[in-house]
PDB file of C-alpha atoms in Angstrom:
ATOM      1  CA  MET A  84      93.749  76.539  71.799  1.00  0.00           C
ATOM      2  CA  LYS A  85      96.954  76.478  73.112  1.00  0.00           C
ATOM      3  CA  LYS A  86      99.044  73.123  73.161  1.00  0.00           C
ATOM      4  CA  CYS A  87     101.759  71.944  75.414  1.00  0.00           C
ATOM      5  CA  ILE A  88     103.429  68.452  75.433  1.00  0.00           C
ATOM      6  CA  ILE A  89     105.754  67.465  77.992  1.00  0.00           C
ATOM      7  CA  ILE A  90     107.725  65.273  77.972  1.00  0.00           C
ATOM      8  CA  TYR A  91     109.344  64.439  82.025  1.00  0.00           C
ATOM      9  CA  ASN A  92     112.539  60.858  82.326  1.00  0.00           C
ATOM     10  CA  PRO A  93     111.083  59.482  85.617  1.00  0.00           C
ATOM     11  CA  ASN A  94     114.494  58.380  86.195  1.00  0.00           C
ATOM     12  CA  SER A  95     116.278  61.468  85.837  1.00  0.00           C
ATOM     13  CA  GLY A  96     118.628  62.845  88.561  1.00  0.00           C
ATOM     14  CA  ARG A  97     117.269  62.696  92.345  1.00  0.00           C
ATOM     15  CA  LYS A  98     113.686  64.472  92.697  1.00  0.00           C
ATOM     16  CA  GLU A  99     110.941  62.242  91.517  1.00  0.00           C
ATOM     17  CA  VAL A 100     109.415  64.342  88.876  1.00  0.00           C
ATOM     18  CA  GLU A 101     106.045  62.838  88.024  1.00  0.00           C
ATOM     19  CA  LYS A 102     105.226  63.957  92.022  1.00  0.00           C
ATOM     20  CA  TYR A 103     105.533  67.880  90.800  1.00  0.00           C
ATOM     21  CA  LEU A 104     103.149  66.840  87.278  1.00  0.00           C
ATOM     22  CA  PRO A 105     100.241  68.078  88.715  1.00  0.00           C
ATOM     23  CA  GLY A 106     101.573  71.447  90.055  1.00  0.00           C
ATOM     24  CA  ILE A 107     104.005  71.715  86.698  1.00  0.00           C
ATOM     25  CA  LYS A 108     100.247  71.092  85.100  1.00  0.00           C
ATOM     26  CA  LYS A 109      97.705  73.954  86.489  1.00  0.00           C
ATOM     27  CA  ILE A 110     100.826  76.181  86.240  1.00  0.00           C
ATOM     28  CA  ILE A 111     101.152  75.676  82.481  1.00  0.00           C
ATOM     29  CA  GLU A 112      97.013  75.932  82.373  1.00  0.00           C
ATOM     30  CA  SER A 113      97.807  79.662  83.015  1.00  0.00           C
ATOM     31  CA  LYS A 114      99.024  79.952  79.757  1.00  0.00           C
ATOM     32  CA  TYR A 115      97.691  77.113  77.387  1.00  0.00           C
ATOM     33  CA  ASP A 116      94.681  75.549  76.754  1.00  0.00           C
ATOM     34  CA  GLU A 117      95.920  72.003  77.142  1.00  0.00           C
ATOM     35  CA  VAL A 118      97.892  70.148  78.045  1.00  0.00           C
ATOM     36  CA  PHE A 119      99.765  66.677  77.393  1.00  0.00           C
ATOM     37  CA  PHE A 120     102.348  64.418  79.586  1.00  0.00           C
ATOM     38  CA  LYS A 121     104.137  61.829  77.657  1.00  0.00           C
ATOM     39  CA  LYS A 122     106.437  59.916  79.960  1.00  0.00           C
ATOM     40  CA  THR A 123     109.174  58.506  78.166  1.00  0.00           C
ATOM     41  CA  LYS A 124     109.867  54.638  78.915  1.00  0.00           C
ATOM     42  CA  TYR A 125     113.965  53.634  76.950  1.00  0.00           C
ATOM     43  CA  LYS A 126     116.637  55.511  75.584  1.00  0.00           C
ATOM     44  CA  GLY A 127     115.761  57.496  72.154  1.00  0.00           C
ATOM     45  CA  HIS A 128     112.080  57.286  73.728  1.00  0.00           C
ATOM     46  CA  ALA A 129     112.226  60.915  73.442  1.00  0.00           C
ATOM     47  CA  ILE A 130     113.166  60.694  70.417  1.00  0.00           C
ATOM     48  CA  LYS A 131     110.950  59.719  68.826  1.00  0.00           C
ATOM     49  CA  ILE A 132     107.911  60.962  70.529  1.00  0.00           C
ATOM     50  CA  VAL A 133     109.466  64.545  69.395  1.00  0.00           C
ATOM     51  CA  GLU A 134     109.645  62.947  66.141  1.00  0.00           C
ATOM     52  CA  LYS A 135     105.356  61.547  65.009  1.00  0.00           C
ATOM     53  CA  LEU A 136     104.046  64.855  67.059  1.00  0.00           C
ATOM     54  CA  PRO A 137     101.726  66.874  65.591  1.00  0.00           C
ATOM     55  CA  ASN A 138     102.428  70.440  65.740  1.00  0.00           C
ATOM     56  CA  VAL A 139     101.945  72.117  69.022  1.00  0.00           C
ATOM     57  CA  ASP A 140     102.945  75.781  70.233  1.00  0.00           C
ATOM     58  CA  LEU A 141     105.323  74.449  73.354  1.00  0.00           C
ATOM     59  CA  VAL A 142     107.128  71.306  73.259  1.00  0.00           C
ATOM     60  CA  MET A 143     108.474  71.039  77.285  1.00  0.00           C
ATOM     61  CA  SER A 144     110.642  68.954  78.401  1.00  0.00           C
ATOM     62  CA  PHE A 145     111.755  67.978  81.720  1.00  0.00           C
ATOM     63  CA  GLY A 146     115.019  65.644  82.302  1.00  0.00           C
ATOM     64  CA  GLY A 147     118.688  65.723  82.429  1.00  0.00           C
ATOM     65  CA  ASP A 148     120.504  66.627  79.139  1.00  0.00           C
ATOM     66  CA  GLY A 149     120.840  63.909  78.246  1.00  0.00           C
ATOM     67  CA  THR A 150     117.148  64.592  77.642  1.00  0.00           C
ATOM     68  CA  PHE A 151     117.260  67.273  76.229  1.00  0.00           C
ATOM     69  CA  ASN A 152     119.687  66.671  73.866  1.00  0.00           C
ATOM     70  CA  GLU A 153     117.155  63.878  72.845  1.00  0.00           C
ATOM     71  CA  VAL A 154     114.117  66.233  72.555  1.00  0.00           C
ATOM     72  CA  MET A 155     117.062  67.841  70.011  1.00  0.00           C
ATOM     73  CA  THR A 156     117.561  65.004  68.231  1.00  0.00           C
ATOM     74  CA  GLY A 157     113.335  64.675  67.480  1.00  0.00           C
ATOM     75  CA  ASN A 158     112.707  68.211  66.728  1.00  0.00           C
ATOM     76  CA  LEU A 159     116.265  68.312  64.757  1.00  0.00           C
ATOM     77  CA  LYS A 160     114.146  65.353  62.126  1.00  0.00           C
ATOM     78  CA  ARG A 161     111.052  66.520  61.437  1.00  0.00           C
ATOM     79  CA  LYS A 162     110.370  69.026  58.631  1.00  0.00           C
ATOM     80  CA  ASN A 163     108.701  72.110  60.407  1.00  0.00           C
ATOM     81  CA  PRO A 164     110.258  71.855  63.753  1.00  0.00           C
ATOM     82  CA  LEU A 165     108.875  72.666  67.161  1.00  0.00           C
ATOM     83  CA  LEU A 166     109.522  75.439  69.805  1.00  0.00           C
ATOM     84  CA  LEU A 167     111.284  74.118  72.802  1.00  0.00           C
ATOM     85  CA  THR A 168     112.387  74.790  76.376  1.00  0.00           C
ATOM     86  CA  HIS A 169     113.425  72.592  79.247  1.00  0.00           C
ATOM     87  CA  ILE A 170     113.187  72.422  82.400  1.00  0.00           C
ATOM     88  CA  PRO A 171     116.325  70.455  83.839  1.00  0.00           C
ATOM     89  CA  VAL A 172     116.076  67.299  86.492  1.00  0.00           C
ATOM     90  CA  GLY A 173     118.553  65.177  85.971  1.00  0.00           C
ATOM     91  CA  THR A 174     122.298  65.184  88.275  1.00  0.00           C
ATOM     92  CA  THR A 175     124.423  67.671  87.110  1.00  0.00           C
ATOM     93  CA  ASN A 176     121.908  69.964  84.827  1.00  0.00           C
ATOM     94  CA  ASP A 177     125.744  71.981  83.091  1.00  0.00           C
ATOM     95  CA  ILE A 178     122.433  73.319  80.247  1.00  0.00           C
ATOM     96  CA  GLY A 179     119.562  74.163  83.171  1.00  0.00           C
ATOM     97  CA  ALA A 180     122.438  76.639  85.642  1.00  0.00           C
ATOM     98  CA  MET A 181     124.073  77.663  82.451  1.00  0.00           C
ATOM     99  CA  LEU A 182     120.906  79.638  81.931  1.00  0.00           C
ATOM    100  CA  GLY A 183     120.407  80.621  84.644  1.00  0.00           C
ATOM    101  CA  TYR A 184     117.671  78.135  86.006  1.00  0.00           C
ATOM    102  CA  THR A 185     116.791  77.161  90.251  1.00  0.00           C
ATOM    103  CA  LYS A 186     116.816  74.016  92.041  1.00  0.00           C
ATOM    104  CA  ASP A 187     113.200  74.620  92.330  1.00  0.00           C
ATOM    105  CA  ILE A 188     111.151  72.292  90.183  1.00  0.00           C
ATOM    106  CA  LEU A 189     107.940  74.740  89.820  1.00  0.00           C
ATOM    107  CA  SER A 190     110.006  77.883  90.177  1.00  0.00           C
ATOM    108  CA  ASN A 191     111.719  76.915  86.582  1.00  0.00           C
ATOM    109  CA  VAL A 192     109.039  75.777  85.364  1.00  0.00           C
ATOM    110  CA  ASN A 193     108.004  79.716  86.089  1.00  0.00           C
ATOM    111  CA  LEU A 194     110.903  81.121  84.983  1.00  0.00           C
ATOM    112  CA  SER A 195     110.648  79.422  81.672  1.00  0.00           C
ATOM    113  CA  LEU A 196     107.268  80.214  80.551  1.00  0.00           C
ATOM    114  CA  ASN A 197     108.099  83.941  80.848  1.00  0.00           C
ATOM    115  CA  GLY A 198     111.408  83.627  79.061  1.00  0.00           C
ATOM    116  CA  ARG A 199     111.587  84.382  76.006  1.00  0.00           C
ATOM    117  CA  ILE A 200     112.743  83.029  72.536  1.00  0.00           C
ATOM    118  CA  LYS A 201     115.941  82.756  71.087  1.00  0.00           C
ATOM    119  CA  ASP A 202     117.654  81.606  68.462  1.00  0.00           C
ATOM    120  CA  PHE A 203     120.488  79.155  70.099  1.00  0.00           C
ATOM    121  CA  ASP A 204     123.475  77.968  68.219  1.00  0.00           C
ATOM    122  CA  ILE A 205     123.065  74.364  68.074  1.00  0.00           C
ATOM    123  CA  GLY A 206     126.551  71.082  67.126  1.00  0.00           C
ATOM    124  CA  LEU A 207     126.430  68.872  64.943  1.00  0.00           C
ATOM    125  CA  ILE A 208     128.969  65.878  65.133  1.00  0.00           C
ATOM    126  CA  ASN A 209     128.445  63.473  61.799  1.00  0.00           C
ATOM    127  CA  LYS A 210     125.312  65.556  61.923  1.00  0.00           C
ATOM    128  CA  HIS A 211     123.764  64.158  65.243  1.00  0.00           C
ATOM    129  CA  PRO A 212     123.278  67.090  67.657  1.00  0.00           C
ATOM    130  CA  PHE A 213     125.041  68.538  71.084  1.00  0.00           C
ATOM    131  CA  ILE A 214     123.423  70.936  72.512  1.00  0.00           C
ATOM    132  CA  TYR A 215     126.347  72.175  74.807  1.00  0.00           C
ATOM    133  CA  VAL A 216     129.479  69.744  74.383  1.00  0.00           C
ATOM    134  CA  ALA A 217     131.054  66.936  72.914  1.00  0.00           C
ATOM    135  CA  GLY A 218     134.012  65.500  74.747  1.00  0.00           C
ATOM    136  CA  PHE A 219     136.248  63.028  73.740  1.00  0.00           C
ATOM    137  CA  GLY A 220     139.732  60.625  75.706  1.00  0.00           C
ATOM    138  CA  LYS A 221     140.490  61.099  79.676  1.00  0.00           C
ATOM    139  CA  TYR A 222     136.616  62.081  82.163  1.00  0.00           C
ATOM    140  CA  THR A 223     134.664  61.856  79.228  1.00  0.00           C
ATOM    141  CA  ASN A 224     133.512  58.692  79.745  1.00  0.00           C
ATOM    142  CA  ILE A 225     132.499  59.599  83.281  1.00  0.00           C
ATOM    143  CA  SER A 226     129.061  60.834  82.989  1.00  0.00           C
ATOM    144  CA  TYR A 227     127.040  57.668  80.354  1.00  0.00           C
ATOM    145  CA  ASP A 228     129.811  54.863  82.727  1.00  0.00           C
ATOM    146  CA  THR A 229     128.384  56.490  86.349  1.00  0.00           C
ATOM    147  CA  PRO A 230     126.136  54.073  87.469  1.00  0.00           C
ATOM    148  CA  ARG A 231     122.318  55.282  86.859  1.00  0.00           C
ATOM    149  CA  THR A 232     121.468  54.148  90.386  1.00  0.00           C
ATOM    150  CA  LEU A 233     124.572  55.414  92.330  1.00  0.00           C
ATOM    151  CA  LYS A 234     123.288  59.403  90.696  1.00  0.00           C
ATOM    152  CA  LYS A 235     120.005  58.559  92.393  1.00  0.00           C
ATOM    153  CA  LYS A 236     121.647  58.007  95.957  1.00  0.00           C
ATOM    154  CA  ILE A 237     124.006  60.718  95.828  1.00  0.00           C
ATOM    155  CA  GLY A 238     123.492  62.659  93.067  1.00  0.00           C
ATOM    156  CA  HIS A 239     126.550  65.257  91.824  1.00  0.00           C
ATOM    157  CA  LEU A 240     128.957  63.307  94.255  1.00  0.00           C
ATOM    158  CA  ALA A 241     128.844  60.374  92.055  1.00  0.00           C
ATOM    159  CA  TYR A 242     130.547  61.633  88.777  1.00  0.00           C
ATOM    160  CA  LEU A 243     132.849  62.774  91.680  1.00  0.00           C
ATOM    161  CA  LYS A 244     133.757  59.604  92.567  1.00  0.00           C
ATOM    162  CA  GLY A 245     134.193  58.226  89.321  1.00  0.00           C
ATOM    163  CA  ALA A 246     136.747  61.066  88.019  1.00  0.00           C
ATOM    164  CA  PHE A 247     138.388  60.392  91.062  1.00  0.00           C
ATOM    165  CA  GLN A 248     138.982  56.538  89.692  1.00  0.00           C
ATOM    166  CA  THR A 249     139.985  57.777  87.035  1.00  0.00           C
ATOM    167  CA  PHE A 250     142.381  59.985  87.885  1.00  0.00           C
ATOM    168  CA  PHE A 251     144.155  56.987  88.713  1.00  0.00           C
ATOM    169  CA  GLN A 252     143.873  55.051  85.816  1.00  0.00           C
ATOM    170  CA  LYS A 253     146.652  55.305  82.776  1.00  0.00           C
ATOM    171  CA  THR A 254     146.569  58.186  80.657  1.00  0.00           C
ATOM    172  CA  LYS A 255     145.759  57.081  77.056  1.00  0.00           C
ATOM    173  CA  LEU A 256     147.332  59.619  74.488  1.00  0.00           C
ATOM    174  CA  TYR A 257     145.137  59.206  71.262  1.00  0.00           C
ATOM    175  CA  ASP A 258     146.808  60.500  67.698  1.00  0.00           C
ATOM    176  CA  VAL A 259     144.590  63.216  66.237  1.00  0.00           C
ATOM    177  CA  SER A 260     144.724  63.750  63.127  1.00  0.00           C
ATOM    178  CA  TYR A 261     141.905  67.454  62.421  1.00  0.00           C
ATOM    179  CA  GLU A 262     141.546  70.597  60.174  1.00  0.00           C
ATOM    180  CA  VAL A 263     140.247  73.062  61.905  1.00  0.00           C
ATOM    181  CA  ASN A 264     139.550  76.689  60.207  1.00  0.00           C
ATOM    182  CA  GLY A 265     141.673  75.740  56.475  1.00  0.00           C
ATOM    183  CA  GLU A 266     144.688  74.136  58.431  1.00  0.00           C
ATOM    184  CA  LYS A 267     145.890  70.740  59.089  1.00  0.00           C
ATOM    185  CA  TYR A 268     147.395  69.195  62.149  1.00  0.00           C
ATOM    186  CA  ARG A 269     148.632  66.185  63.553  1.00  0.00           C
ATOM    187  CA  GLY A 270     148.852  65.882  67.469  1.00  0.00           C
ATOM    188  CA  LEU A 271     148.958  63.179  70.602  1.00  0.00           C
ATOM    189  CA  PHE A 272     145.913  63.993  72.485  1.00  0.00           C
ATOM    190  CA  SER A 273     144.918  63.071  75.952  1.00  0.00           C
ATOM    191  CA  PHE A 274     140.921  64.410  75.983  1.00  0.00           C
ATOM    192  CA  ILE A 275     139.297  66.542  73.468  1.00  0.00           C
ATOM    193  CA  ILE A 276     136.925  69.058  74.398  1.00  0.00           C
ATOM    194  CA  ILE A 277     134.078  70.821  72.010  1.00  0.00           C
ATOM    195  CA  SER A 278     131.617  73.147  73.223  1.00  0.00           C
ATOM    196  CA  ASN A 279     128.944  76.202  72.823  1.00  0.00           C
ATOM    197  CA  ALA A 280     128.714  77.156  76.976  1.00  0.00           C
ATOM    198  CA  ASN A 281     130.214  78.603  80.019  1.00  0.00           C
ATOM    199  CA  HIS A 282     129.275  76.028  82.762  1.00  0.00           C
ATOM    200  CA  ILE A 283     129.877  72.625  81.846  1.00  0.00           C
ATOM    201  CA  ALA A 284     130.989  69.659  83.722  1.00  0.00           C
ATOM    202  CA  GLY A 285     129.228  71.443  87.352  1.00  0.00           C
ATOM    203  CA  VAL A 286     132.338  73.812  86.337  1.00  0.00           C
ATOM    204  CA  LYS A 287     131.314  76.947  85.733  1.00  0.00           C
ATOM    205  CA  ASN A 288     132.445  79.976  83.737  1.00  0.00           C
ATOM    206  CA  ILE A 289     134.808  77.152  81.656  1.00  0.00           C
ATOM    207  CA  TYR A 290     135.235  80.235  79.934  1.00  0.00           C
ATOM    208  CA  LYS A 291     134.241  84.481  80.231  1.00  0.00           C
ATOM    209  CA  ASP A 292     132.935  85.234  76.213  1.00  0.00           C
ATOM    210  CA  VAL A 293     130.845  82.776  75.528  1.00  0.00           C
ATOM    211  CA  LEU A 294     128.297  83.064  73.095  1.00  0.00           C
ATOM    212  CA  LEU A 295     125.364  80.937  72.273  1.00  0.00           C
ATOM    213  CA  ASP A 296     124.541  82.660  69.400  1.00  0.00           C
ATOM    214  CA  ASP A 297     127.321  83.665  67.277  1.00  0.00           C
ATOM    215  CA  ASN A 298     128.255  81.242  65.461  1.00  0.00           C
ATOM    216  CA  LYS A 299     130.974  79.251  67.106  1.00  0.00           C
ATOM    217  CA  PHE A 300     132.119  76.995  69.859  1.00  0.00           C
ATOM    218  CA  GLU A 301     135.230  77.078  71.857  1.00  0.00           C
ATOM    219  CA  VAL A 302     137.616  73.045  71.421  1.00  0.00           C
ATOM    220  CA  VAL A 303     140.391  72.503  73.644  1.00  0.00           C
ATOM    221  CA  LEU A 304     142.516  69.980  72.682  1.00  0.00           C
ATOM    222  CA  CYS A 305     144.531  68.484  75.206  1.00  0.00           C
ATOM    223  CA  THR A 306     148.467  67.524  74.858  1.00  0.00           C
ATOM    224  CA  ILE A 307     148.971  66.515  78.487  1.00  0.00           C
ATOM    225  CA  SER A 308     149.876  63.246  79.679  1.00  0.00           C
ATOM    226  CA  LYS A 309     150.517  63.387  83.258  1.00  0.00           C
ATOM    227  CA  LYS A 310     147.817  63.436  86.103  1.00  0.00           C
ATOM    228  CA  LYS A 311     148.791  66.493  88.297  1.00  0.00           C
ATOM    229  CA  ASP A 312     148.942  68.413  84.752  1.00  0.00           C
ATOM    230  CA  ILE A 313     145.896  67.819  83.273  1.00  0.00           C
ATOM    231  CA  LEU A 314     144.186  69.114  86.361  1.00  0.00           C
ATOM    232  CA  LYS A 315     146.668  71.998  86.807  1.00  0.00           C
ATOM    233  CA  SER A 316     145.236  72.491  82.471  1.00  0.00           C
ATOM    234  CA  LEU A 317     141.429  72.318  83.799  1.00  0.00           C
ATOM    235  CA  TYR A 318     141.950  74.453  86.003  1.00  0.00           C
ATOM    236  CA  PHE A 319     144.297  77.572  84.091  1.00  0.00           C
ATOM    237  CA  LEU A 320     141.370  76.582  81.299  1.00  0.00           C
ATOM    238  CA  THR A 321     139.497  78.502  84.173  1.00  0.00           C
ATOM    239  CA  MET A 322     141.218  80.865  85.187  1.00  0.00           C
ATOM    240  CA  TYR A 323     143.068  82.799  82.011  1.00  0.00           C
ATOM    241  CA  ASP A 324     142.676  83.003  77.945  1.00  0.00           C
ATOM    242  CA  PRO A 325     142.890  79.210  77.187  1.00  0.00           C
ATOM    243  CA  SER A 326     145.231  80.320  74.297  1.00  0.00           C
ATOM    244  CA  LYS A 327     147.526  81.259  76.281  1.00  0.00           C
ATOM    245  CA  VAL A 328     147.377  77.952  78.824  1.00  0.00           C
ATOM    246  CA  PRO A 329     150.463  75.074  78.406  1.00  0.00           C
ATOM    247  CA  GLY A 330     149.240  71.913  77.059  1.00  0.00           C
ATOM    248  CA  ILE A 331     146.205  73.080  75.556  1.00  0.00           C
ATOM    249  CA  TYR A 332     145.378  73.686  71.986  1.00  0.00           C
ATOM    250  CA  PHE A 333     142.134  76.407  71.698  1.00  0.00           C
ATOM    251  CA  TYR A 334     140.041  76.895  68.694  1.00  0.00           C
ATOM    252  CA  LYS A 335     137.420  78.861  68.170  1.00  0.00           C
ATOM    253  CA  THR A 336     135.713  78.313  64.958  1.00  0.00           C
ATOM    254  CA  ASN A 337     131.642  76.956  63.958  1.00  0.00           C
ATOM    255  CA  GLU A 338     133.487  73.133  61.805  1.00  0.00           C
ATOM    256  CA  ILE A 339     136.194  71.028  62.669  1.00  0.00           C
ATOM    257  CA  LYS A 340     136.816  67.387  60.952  1.00  0.00           C
ATOM    258  CA  LEU A 341     138.586  64.577  63.252  1.00  0.00           C
ATOM    259  CA  THR A 342     140.105  61.584  62.525  1.00  0.00           C
ATOM    260  CA  ILE A 343     140.907  59.268  65.856  1.00  0.00           C
ATOM    261  CA  ASN A 344     144.084  56.975  64.049  1.00  0.00           C
ATOM    262  CA  ASN A 345     144.495  54.685  66.903  1.00  0.00           C
ATOM    263  CA  ALA A 346     143.653  50.873  65.984  1.00  0.00           C
ATOM    264  CA  GLU A 347     141.106  50.376  69.312  1.00  0.00           C
ATOM    265  CA  THR A 348     139.652  54.098  70.949  1.00  0.00           C
ATOM    266  CA  LYS A 349     137.010  55.299  73.199  1.00  0.00           C
ATOM    267  CA  THR A 350     133.639  56.626  71.884  1.00  0.00           C
ATOM    268  CA  TRP A 351     131.982  60.163  72.423  1.00  0.00           C
ATOM    269  CA  CYS A 352     130.289  61.466  75.026  1.00  0.00           C
ATOM    270  CA  ILE A 353     127.917  64.572  74.082  1.00  0.00           C
ATOM    271  CA  ASP A 354     125.127  66.188  76.261  1.00  0.00           C
ATOM    272  CA  GLY A 355     126.158  62.866  79.013  1.00  0.00           C
ATOM    273  CA  GLU A 356     125.570  60.374  76.101  1.00  0.00           C
ATOM    274  CA  LYS A 357     127.260  58.596  74.714  1.00  0.00           C
ATOM    275  CA  LEU A 358     127.860  58.403  71.003  1.00  0.00           C
ATOM    276  CA  GLU A 359     127.179  55.452  68.394  1.00  0.00           C
ATOM    277  CA  LYS A 360     131.510  54.983  66.896  1.00  0.00           C
ATOM    278  CA  ALA A 361     132.150  56.335  63.335  1.00  0.00           C
ATOM    279  CA  LYS A 362     133.134  54.352  60.646  1.00  0.00           C
ATOM    280  CA  ASN A 363     136.815  54.877  60.555  1.00  0.00           C
ATOM    281  CA  ASP A 364     136.750  56.896  63.424  1.00  0.00           C
ATOM    282  CA  THR A 365     136.197  60.629  61.179  1.00  0.00           C
ATOM    283  CA  TYR A 366     133.882  63.191  62.785  1.00  0.00           C
ATOM    284  CA  HIS A 367     132.637  66.582  61.119  1.00  0.00           C
ATOM    285  CA  ILE A 368     131.781  68.730  63.559  1.00  0.00           C
ATOM    286  CA  GLN A 369     129.951  71.725  62.368  1.00  0.00           C
ATOM    287  CA  ILE A 370     127.227  74.684  63.875  1.00  0.00           C
ATOM    288  CA  GLN A 371     123.394  74.137  63.030  1.00  0.00           C
ATOM    289  CA  LYS A 372     122.039  77.711  63.748  1.00  0.00           C
ATOM    290  CA  ASN A 373     118.353  79.715  64.428  1.00  0.00           C
ATOM    291  CA  ILE A 374     117.255  76.653  66.888  1.00  0.00           C
ATOM    292  CA  LYS A 375     114.322  78.181  68.928  1.00  0.00           C
ATOM    293  CA  ILE A 376     114.357  77.807  72.532  1.00  0.00           C
ATOM    294  CA  LEU A 377     112.143  79.580  75.211  1.00  0.00           C
ATOM    295  CA  VAL A 378     114.558  80.650  78.165  1.00  0.00           C
ATOM    296  CA  PRO A 379     114.646  82.455  81.408  1.00  0.00           C
ATOM    297  CA  LYS A 380     115.037  86.010  81.554  1.00  0.00           C
ATOM    298  CA  LYS A 381     117.825  85.906  84.000  1.00  0.00           C
ATOM    299  CA  ASN A 382     120.876  85.031  81.977  1.00  0.00           C
ATOM    300  CA  ILE A 383     120.336  86.426  78.590  1.00  0.00           C
ATOM    301  CA  SER A 384     122.091  89.450  78.105  1.00  0.00           C
ATOM    302  CA  LYS A 385     125.063  87.674  79.093  1.00  0.00           C
ATOM    303  CA  LEU A 386     124.699  84.855  76.755  1.00  0.00           C
ATOM    304  CA  PHE A 387     124.080  86.310  73.532  1.00  0.00           C
ATOM    305  CA  GLN A 388     125.025  88.553  71.584  1.00  0.00           C
ATOM    306  CA  ASN A 389     121.057  89.720  70.560  1.00  0.00           C
ATOM    307  CA  LYS A 390     119.161  90.770  73.696  1.00  0.00           C
ATOM    308  CA  ASN A 391     115.900  91.192  73.341  1.00  0.00           C
TER     309      ASN A 391
END
């Protein structure tokens, strides 16, 4: 008997996912004998749900990138991890857009079920997983500081409103010590982005050669504090070789250690959600390889070394 567990966040995005549940169940029953639904009721609930699940053939989550992060976190706490797949119904859905999903929930269920199982590289920041991005500094708090009611009302425009407001705020520089690729550095940076993705904050093709199974993530540390120069460098980042963009330090690596030396600092954002501050503001970021995820076939040839 093949079993599929559906975990859904009823508060994600602007679509009322619960009204699609009968159609979702009907589609999944064409491939699975039993389908069970689990609704998340509070932040962190999906972690506990997945951690305590019995062994099943597939866990399908419905929600935003943060919901998928919770599902992944719970899965990595298990002795025997389960096969995951994720259907985007959040506000921005960077992961879903990168993998080739559409805006149609039922169509996406079919795309997933008829996809392939791929091995992903997942980031770990102090052993807490992030599926596609971890950020610190200017702009990175927008996703978790934007009110949920506003996201429900105007969708992705809520983030743009937050970005516009942040643009006019003073840009703080953070004193950061870091070690990467066997070398140690220290400098003043306005923001840091560590990612394994080509779609971040709704922006497509930030990097041209991202592979999700190459044991590397992309690291950007920005030294710029002037507002117009930050936007200019972010634009150039999407157009040119990031290692040649002024004000940007760029690395491809599978490990980086950072310490934020400021007395008072912001928290990191991982997959759109706030990460609890670490003791001494020290962060060890690594890769967890070979996490199995069922994905649509559409972008496999672009995103994976292993094209099969």
